[in-house]
Amino acid sequence: MIKSLALTTVWSTDQERDKKFFVEKLGFEERTDMDMGGMRWITVSPREQPDVQLALMRPDGPGMDPDSAKALVTLVTKGVLGAGAFRTDDCHAEYAELRAKGVEFIHEPQERPYGIEAIFRDPSGNWYSLTQEREHDELDMSKPWSGDCVTEDKPQG
């Protein structure tokens, strides 16, 4: 029986830069950084959730054919790929703190059926939801909600 999610891949066009982003700007902890003979294995995780790790993987690593690697780099740097959602207790405060640290936001906190959400990008171009859930995990189905959430801003680097 599957018990939980332990690790997920985040595509990184520069592992060192992205590790610094997660550790220095988002406050994550580095879990692993080691040479595995032809590839660098870096994992990070939120401080309060060490059992879930993000593996910062190069798109041109082992097991990736050149055409797929090229296509993946294009999608990542274009900012098309979403890499996940992070939960917070106060989306507005977290948004202000991260923005002050230089995190690029695609949109500021907005009301959503599930709570309050802001969207930001990592330096490679992956986007993430920063979500403050609605109390009691209830969806607000009382009105129509806009699906607009991504602007034309380009990722860093």
Coordinates of N, CA and C in Angstrom, one line a residue:
M1 N 0.8 -1.2 0.0 CA 0.0 0.0 0.0 C 0.9 1.2 0.0
I2 N 0.6 2.2 -0.9 CA 1.3 3.5 -0.9 C 0.9 4.3 0.3
K3 N 1.9 4.8 1.1 CA 1.5 5.6 2.3 C 1.6 7.1 2.1
S4 N 2.5 7.6 1.3 CA 2.6 9.0 1.1 C 3.6 9.4 0.0
L5 N 3.6 10.6 -0.4 CA 4.5 11.1 -1.4 C 5.8 11.5 -0.7
A6 N 6.9 11.0 -1.2 CA 8.2 11.2 -0.5 C 9.1 12.2 -1.3
L7 N 9.0 12.1 -2.6 CA 9.9 12.9 -3.5 C 9.3 13.2 -4.8
T8 N 9.5 14.4 -5.3 CA 9.1 14.8 -6.6 C 10.2 15.6 -7.3
T9 N 10.1 15.6 -8.6 CA 11.2 16.2 -9.4 C 10.8 17.6 -9.8
V10 N 11.7 18.5 -9.6 CA 11.6 19.9 -10.1 C 12.7 20.1 -11.1
W11 N 12.4 20.4 -12.4 CA 13.4 20.6 -13.4 C 14.2 21.9 -13.2
S12 N 15.5 21.7 -13.2 CA 16.4 22.8 -12.9 C 17.4 23.0 -14.0
T13 N 17.4 24.2 -14.6 CA 18.4 24.5 -15.6 C 19.8 25.0 -15.0
D14 N 19.8 25.2 -13.7 CA 21.0 25.5 -13.0 C 20.8 25.1 -11.5
Q15 N 21.3 23.9 -11.2 CA 21.1 23.3 -9.9 C 21.6 24.2 -8.7
E16 N 22.8 24.7 -8.8 CA 23.3 25.5 -7.7 C 22.5 26.8 -7.5
R17 N 22.1 27.5 -8.6 CA 21.3 28.7 -8.5 C 19.9 28.3 -7.8
D18 N 19.3 27.2 -8.3 CA 18.0 26.8 -7.8 C 18.1 26.3 -6.3
K19 N 19.1 25.7 -6.0 CA 19.3 25.3 -4.5 C 19.4 26.5 -3.7
K20 N 20.1 27.5 -4.1 CA 20.2 28.8 -3.3 C 18.8 29.4 -3.2
F21 N 18.1 29.4 -4.3 CA 16.7 30.0 -4.3 C 15.9 29.3 -3.2
F22 N 15.8 28.0 -3.2 CA 15.0 27.3 -2.3 C 15.4 27.5 -0.8
V23 N 16.7 27.4 -0.6 CA 17.3 27.5 0.7 C 17.3 29.0 1.2
E24 N 17.8 29.9 0.5 CA 18.0 31.3 0.9 C 16.7 32.1 0.8
K25 N 15.9 31.9 -0.2 CA 14.7 32.7 -0.4 C 13.5 32.1 0.2
L26 N 13.3 30.8 0.0 CA 12.1 30.1 0.5 C 12.2 29.6 1.9
G27 N 13.5 29.5 2.4 CA 13.7 28.9 3.7 C 13.7 27.4 3.8
F28 N 13.8 26.7 2.7 CA 13.9 25.3 2.7 C 15.2 24.8 3.3
E29 N 15.3 23.5 3.6 CA 16.5 22.9 4.1 C 17.1 22.0 3.0
E30 N 18.4 22.1 2.9 CA 19.0 21.2 1.9 C 19.1 19.8 2.6
R31 N 18.6 18.8 1.9 CA 18.6 17.4 2.4 C 19.8 16.6 1.9
T32 N 20.0 16.8 0.5 CA 21.1 16.0 -0.1 C 21.8 16.9 -1.2
D33 N 23.1 16.8 -1.3 CA 23.8 17.4 -2.4 C 25.0 16.5 -2.6
M34 N 25.0 15.6 -3.6 CA 26.1 14.7 -3.8 C 26.3 14.4 -5.3
D35 N 27.5 14.1 -5.6 CA 27.8 13.7 -7.0 C 27.5 12.2 -7.1
M36 N 26.8 11.8 -8.1 CA 26.4 10.4 -8.3 C 27.0 9.9 -9.6
G37 N 28.2 10.4 -9.9 CA 28.9 9.9 -11.1 C 28.2 10.3 -12.4
G38 N 28.3 11.5 -12.7 CA 27.7 12.0 -14.0 C 26.5 12.8 -13.7
M39 N 26.0 12.8 -12.5 CA 24.8 13.7 -12.2 C 24.9 14.1 -10.8
R40 N 24.4 15.3 -10.5 CA 24.4 15.8 -9.2 C 23.0 15.6 -8.6
W41 N 22.9 15.0 -7.4 CA 21.7 14.8 -6.7 C 21.5 15.8 -5.6
I42 N 20.5 16.7 -5.8 CA 20.2 17.7 -4.8 C 18.7 17.6 -4.5
T43 N 18.5 17.5 -3.2 CA 17.1 17.5 -2.7 C 17.0 18.6 -1.6
V44 N 15.8 19.2 -1.6 CA 15.5 20.2 -0.6 C 14.1 20.0 -0.1
S45 N 13.7 20.5 1.1 CA 12.4 20.3 1.6 C 12.0 21.5 2.5
P46 N 10.7 21.7 2.7 CA 10.3 22.7 3.7 C 10.7 22.2 5.0
R47 N 11.1 23.2 5.9 CA 11.6 22.9 7.2 C 10.7 22.0 8.0
E48 N 9.4 22.3 7.9 CA 8.4 21.6 8.7 C 7.9 20.3 8.1
Q49 N 8.5 20.0 6.9 CA 8.0 18.8 6.2 C 9.2 18.0 5.6
P50 N 10.1 17.5 6.5 CA 11.3 16.9 5.9 C 11.1 15.6 5.2
D51 N 9.9 15.0 5.4 CA 9.6 13.7 4.7 C 9.2 13.9 3.3
V52 N 9.0 15.1 2.8 CA 8.7 15.3 1.4 C 9.9 16.2 0.8
Q53 N 10.5 15.6 -0.2 CA 11.7 16.3 -0.8 C 11.5 16.7 -2.3
L54 N 12.0 17.8 -2.7 CA 12.0 18.2 -4.1 C 13.4 17.8 -4.6
A55 N 13.5 17.0 -5.7 CA 14.8 16.7 -6.3 C 15.0 17.7 -7.4
L56 N 16.0 18.5 -7.3 CA 16.3 19.5 -8.4 C 17.1 18.8 -9.5
M57 N 16.4 18.4 -10.5 CA 17.0 17.6 -11.6 C 17.3 18.4 -12.8
R58 N 18.5 18.2 -13.4 CA 18.8 18.8 -14.7 C 18.0 18.1 -15.8
P59 N 17.4 18.8 -16.7 CA 16.6 18.2 -17.8 C 17.4 17.4 -18.7
D60 N 18.7 17.5 -18.7 CA 19.6 16.8 -19.7 C 20.3 15.7 -19.0
G61 N 19.8 15.2 -17.9 CA 20.5 14.1 -17.1 C 20.3 12.8 -17.7
P62 N 20.8 11.8 -16.9 CA 20.7 10.4 -17.4 C 19.2 10.0 -17.6
G63 N 19.1 9.2 -18.7 CA 17.7 8.7 -19.0 C 16.9 9.6 -19.9
M64 N 17.5 10.8 -20.2 CA 16.8 11.7 -21.1 C 17.5 11.8 -22.4
D65 N 16.7 11.5 -23.5 CA 17.3 11.6 -24.8 C 17.5 13.1 -25.2
P66 N 18.4 13.4 -26.1 CA 18.7 14.8 -26.4 C 17.4 15.6 -26.9
D67 N 16.6 15.0 -27.7 CA 15.4 15.7 -28.2 C 14.5 16.0 -27.0
S68 N 14.2 15.1 -26.2 CA 13.4 15.3 -25.0 C 13.9 16.3 -24.1
A69 N 15.3 16.3 -23.9 CA 15.9 17.2 -23.0 C 15.8 18.6 -23.5
K70 N 16.0 18.8 -24.8 CA 15.8 20.1 -25.5 C 14.4 20.6 -25.3
A71 N 13.4 19.8 -25.6 CA 12.0 20.2 -25.4 C 11.7 20.5 -24.0
L72 N 12.2 19.8 -23.1 CA 11.9 20.0 -21.6 C 12.5 21.4 -21.2
V73 N 13.8 21.6 -21.6 CA 14.4 22.9 -21.3 C 13.6 24.1 -21.8
T74 N 13.1 23.9 -23.1 CA 12.2 25.0 -23.7 C 11.0 25.2 -22.8
L75 N 10.3 24.1 -22.4 CA 9.1 24.3 -21.6 C 9.4 24.9 -20.3
V76 N 10.4 24.5 -19.6 CA 10.8 25.0 -18.3 C 11.1 26.5 -18.4
T77 N 12.0 26.8 -19.3 CA 12.4 28.2 -19.3 C 11.4 29.1 -19.9
K78 N 10.4 28.6 -20.6 CA 9.3 29.4 -21.1 C 8.3 29.6 -20.0
G79 N 8.4 28.9 -18.8 CA 7.5 29.1 -17.7 C 6.2 28.4 -17.8
V80 N 6.2 27.3 -18.6 CA 4.9 26.6 -18.9 C 4.6 25.6 -17.8
L81 N 5.7 25.1 -17.1 CA 5.5 23.9 -16.2 C 5.2 24.4 -14.8
G82 N 4.2 23.9 -14.2 CA 3.9 24.1 -12.8 C 4.5 22.9 -12.0
A83 N 5.1 23.3 -10.9 CA 5.9 22.2 -10.2 C 5.2 21.8 -8.8
G84 N 4.2 22.6 -8.4 CA 3.6 22.2 -7.2 C 2.9 23.3 -6.4
A85 N 2.3 23.0 -5.3 CA 1.6 24.0 -4.5 C 2.2 23.9 -3.1
F86 N 2.4 25.1 -2.5 CA 2.9 25.1 -1.1 C 1.8 25.7 -0.2
R87 N 1.6 25.2 0.9 CA 0.5 25.7 1.8 C 1.1 26.7 2.8
T88 N 0.4 27.7 3.1 CA 0.8 28.7 4.1 C -0.4 29.0 5.0
D89 N -0.2 29.6 6.1 CA -1.3 30.0 7.0 C -1.7 31.4 6.7
D90 N -0.8 32.2 6.0 CA -1.1 33.6 5.7 C -0.5 34.0 4.4
C91 N -1.3 33.8 3.3 CA -0.8 34.0 2.0 C -0.3 35.5 1.7
H92 N -1.0 36.4 2.3 CA -0.6 37.8 2.1 C 0.7 38.1 2.7
A93 N 0.9 37.7 4.0 CA 2.2 37.9 4.7 C 3.3 37.2 4.0
E94 N 3.1 35.9 3.6 CA 4.2 35.1 2.9 C 4.5 35.8 1.6
Y95 N 3.5 36.2 0.9 CA 3.7 36.9 -0.4 C 4.6 38.1 -0.2
A96 N 4.3 38.9 0.8 CA 5.1 40.2 1.1 C 6.5 39.8 1.5
E97 N 6.7 38.8 2.3 CA 8.0 38.4 2.7 C 8.9 37.9 1.6
L98 N 8.3 37.0 0.8 CA 9.0 36.4 -0.3 C 9.3 37.4 -1.4
R99 N 8.4 38.3 -1.6 CA 8.6 39.3 -2.7 C 9.7 40.3 -2.2
A100 N 9.8 40.6 -0.9 CA 10.9 41.4 -0.4 C 12.2 40.7 -0.6
K101 N 12.2 39.4 -0.6 CA 13.5 38.6 -0.8 C 13.8 38.5 -2.3
G102 N 13.0 39.0 -3.2 CA 13.3 39.0 -4.6 C 12.6 37.8 -5.4
V103 N 11.6 37.1 -4.8 CA 10.9 36.1 -5.5 C 10.0 36.7 -6.5
E104 N 10.0 36.2 -7.7 CA 9.2 36.7 -8.8 C 7.8 36.1 -8.7
F105 N 6.8 36.9 -8.5 CA 5.4 36.5 -8.5 C 4.8 36.7 -9.8
I106 N 4.0 35.8 -10.3 CA 3.2 35.9 -11.5 C 1.9 36.6 -11.2
H107 N 1.4 36.4 -10.0 CA 0.3 37.2 -9.6 C 0.2 37.3 -8.1
E108 N -0.3 38.4 -7.6 CA -0.4 38.6 -6.1 C -1.5 37.8 -5.6
P109 N -1.6 37.7 -4.2 CA -2.7 36.9 -3.6 C -4.1 37.3 -4.1
Q110 N -4.8 36.2 -4.5 CA -6.2 36.4 -5.0 C -7.1 35.4 -4.4
E111 N -8.4 35.8 -4.2 CA -9.4 34.9 -3.7 C -9.7 33.8 -4.7
R112 N -9.7 32.5 -4.2 CA -10.0 31.4 -5.1 C -11.1 30.6 -4.4
P113 N -11.7 29.7 -5.1 CA -12.8 28.8 -4.4 C -12.2 28.0 -3.2
Y114 N -10.9 27.7 -3.2 CA -10.3 26.9 -2.2 C -9.6 27.7 -1.1
G115 N -9.5 29.1 -1.3 CA -8.8 29.9 -0.4 C -8.2 31.1 -1.0
I116 N -7.0 31.5 -0.6 CA -6.2 32.6 -1.2 C -5.0 32.0 -1.8
E117 N -4.7 32.5 -3.0 CA -3.5 31.9 -3.8 C -2.7 33.0 -4.4
A118 N -1.4 32.9 -4.4 CA -0.5 33.7 -5.1 C 0.4 32.7 -5.9
I119 N 0.9 33.1 -7.1 CA 1.7 32.2 -7.9 C 3.1 32.9 -8.1
F120 N 4.1 32.1 -7.9 CA 5.5 32.5 -8.1 C 6.3 31.5 -9.0
R121 N 7.4 32.0 -9.4 CA 8.3 31.2 -10.2 C 9.7 31.0 -9.5
D122 N 10.3 29.8 -9.8 CA 11.7 29.7 -9.4 C 12.6 30.2 -10.5
P123 N 13.9 30.3 -10.3 CA 14.7 30.9 -11.3 C 14.8 30.1 -12.7
S124 N 14.4 28.8 -12.6 CA 14.4 28.0 -13.9 C 13.2 28.3 -14.7
G125 N 12.1 28.8 -14.0 CA 10.9 29.1 -14.7 C 9.7 28.3 -14.3
N126 N 9.9 27.2 -13.4 CA 8.8 26.5 -12.9 C 7.9 27.4 -12.0
W127 N 6.6 27.2 -12.1 CA 5.7 28.0 -11.3 C 5.1 27.2 -10.2
Y128 N 4.8 27.9 -9.1 CA 4.2 27.2 -7.8 C 3.1 28.1 -7.3
S129 N 2.1 27.4 -6.8 CA 1.0 28.0 -6.1 C 1.4 28.1 -4.6
L130 N 1.1 29.3 -4.0 CA 1.3 29.5 -2.6 C -0.1 29.7 -2.1
T131 N -0.6 28.7 -1.3 CA -2.0 28.7 -1.0 C -2.4 28.7 0.5
Q132 N -3.3 29.6 0.8 CA -3.9 29.6 2.2 C -5.2 29.0 2.0
E133 N -5.4 27.8 2.5 CA -6.7 27.1 2.4 C -7.8 27.8 3.1
R134 N -9.0 27.7 2.5 CA -10.2 28.1 3.1 C -10.5 27.3 4.4
E135 N -11.0 28.0 5.4 CA -11.2 27.3 6.7 C -12.1 26.1 6.4
H136 N -11.9 25.0 7.2 CA -12.6 23.8 7.1 C -12.6 23.1 5.7
D137 N -11.5 23.5 4.9 CA -11.3 22.9 3.6 C -12.6 22.9 2.7
E138 N -13.4 23.9 2.9 CA -14.6 24.0 2.1 C -14.4 24.8 0.8
L139 N -14.9 24.4 -0.3 CA -14.8 25.1 -1.5 C -16.0 26.2 -1.5
D140 N -15.7 27.4 -2.0 CA -16.7 28.4 -2.1 C -17.3 28.3 -3.5
M141 N -18.5 27.7 -3.5 CA -19.2 27.5 -4.8 C -20.3 28.5 -5.0
S142 N -20.2 29.6 -4.2 CA -21.3 30.6 -4.2 C -21.3 31.6 -5.4
K143 N -20.2 31.6 -6.2 CA -20.1 32.5 -7.3 C -19.1 32.0 -8.3
P144 N -19.2 32.5 -9.5 CA -18.3 32.1 -10.6 C -16.9 32.6 -10.3
W145 N -15.8 31.9 -10.6 CA -14.5 32.3 -10.3 C -13.7 32.4 -11.6
S146 N -12.9 33.4 -11.7 CA -12.0 33.6 -12.9 C -10.9 32.5 -13.0
G147 N -10.6 32.0 -14.1 CA -9.5 31.1 -14.3 C -8.2 31.8 -14.6
D148 N -8.2 33.1 -14.7 CA -7.0 33.9 -15.0 C -6.0 33.7 -13.8
C149 N -4.8 33.3 -14.1 CA -3.8 33.3 -13.0 C -2.4 33.4 -13.5
V150 N -2.1 33.4 -14.8 CA -0.8 33.5 -15.3 C -0.6 34.7 -16.2
T151 N 0.4 35.5 -16.0 CA 0.7 36.6 -16.9 C 1.7 36.3 -17.9
E152 N 2.1 37.2 -18.7 CA 3.1 37.0 -19.7 C 4.6 37.2 -19.2
D153 N 4.7 37.4 -17.9 CA 6.1 37.7 -17.3 C 7.0 36.5 -17.7
K154 N 8.2 36.7 -17.9 CA 9.2 35.7 -18.3 C 10.0 35.3 -17.0
P155 N 10.4 34.1 -16.9 CA 11.2 33.6 -15.8 C 12.6 34.3 -15.8
Q156 N 13.2 34.3 -14.6 CA 14.6 34.8 -14.4 C 15.6 34.0 -15.1
G157 N 16.8 34.5 -15.4 CA 17.9 33.8 -15.9 C 17.7 33.0 -17.1

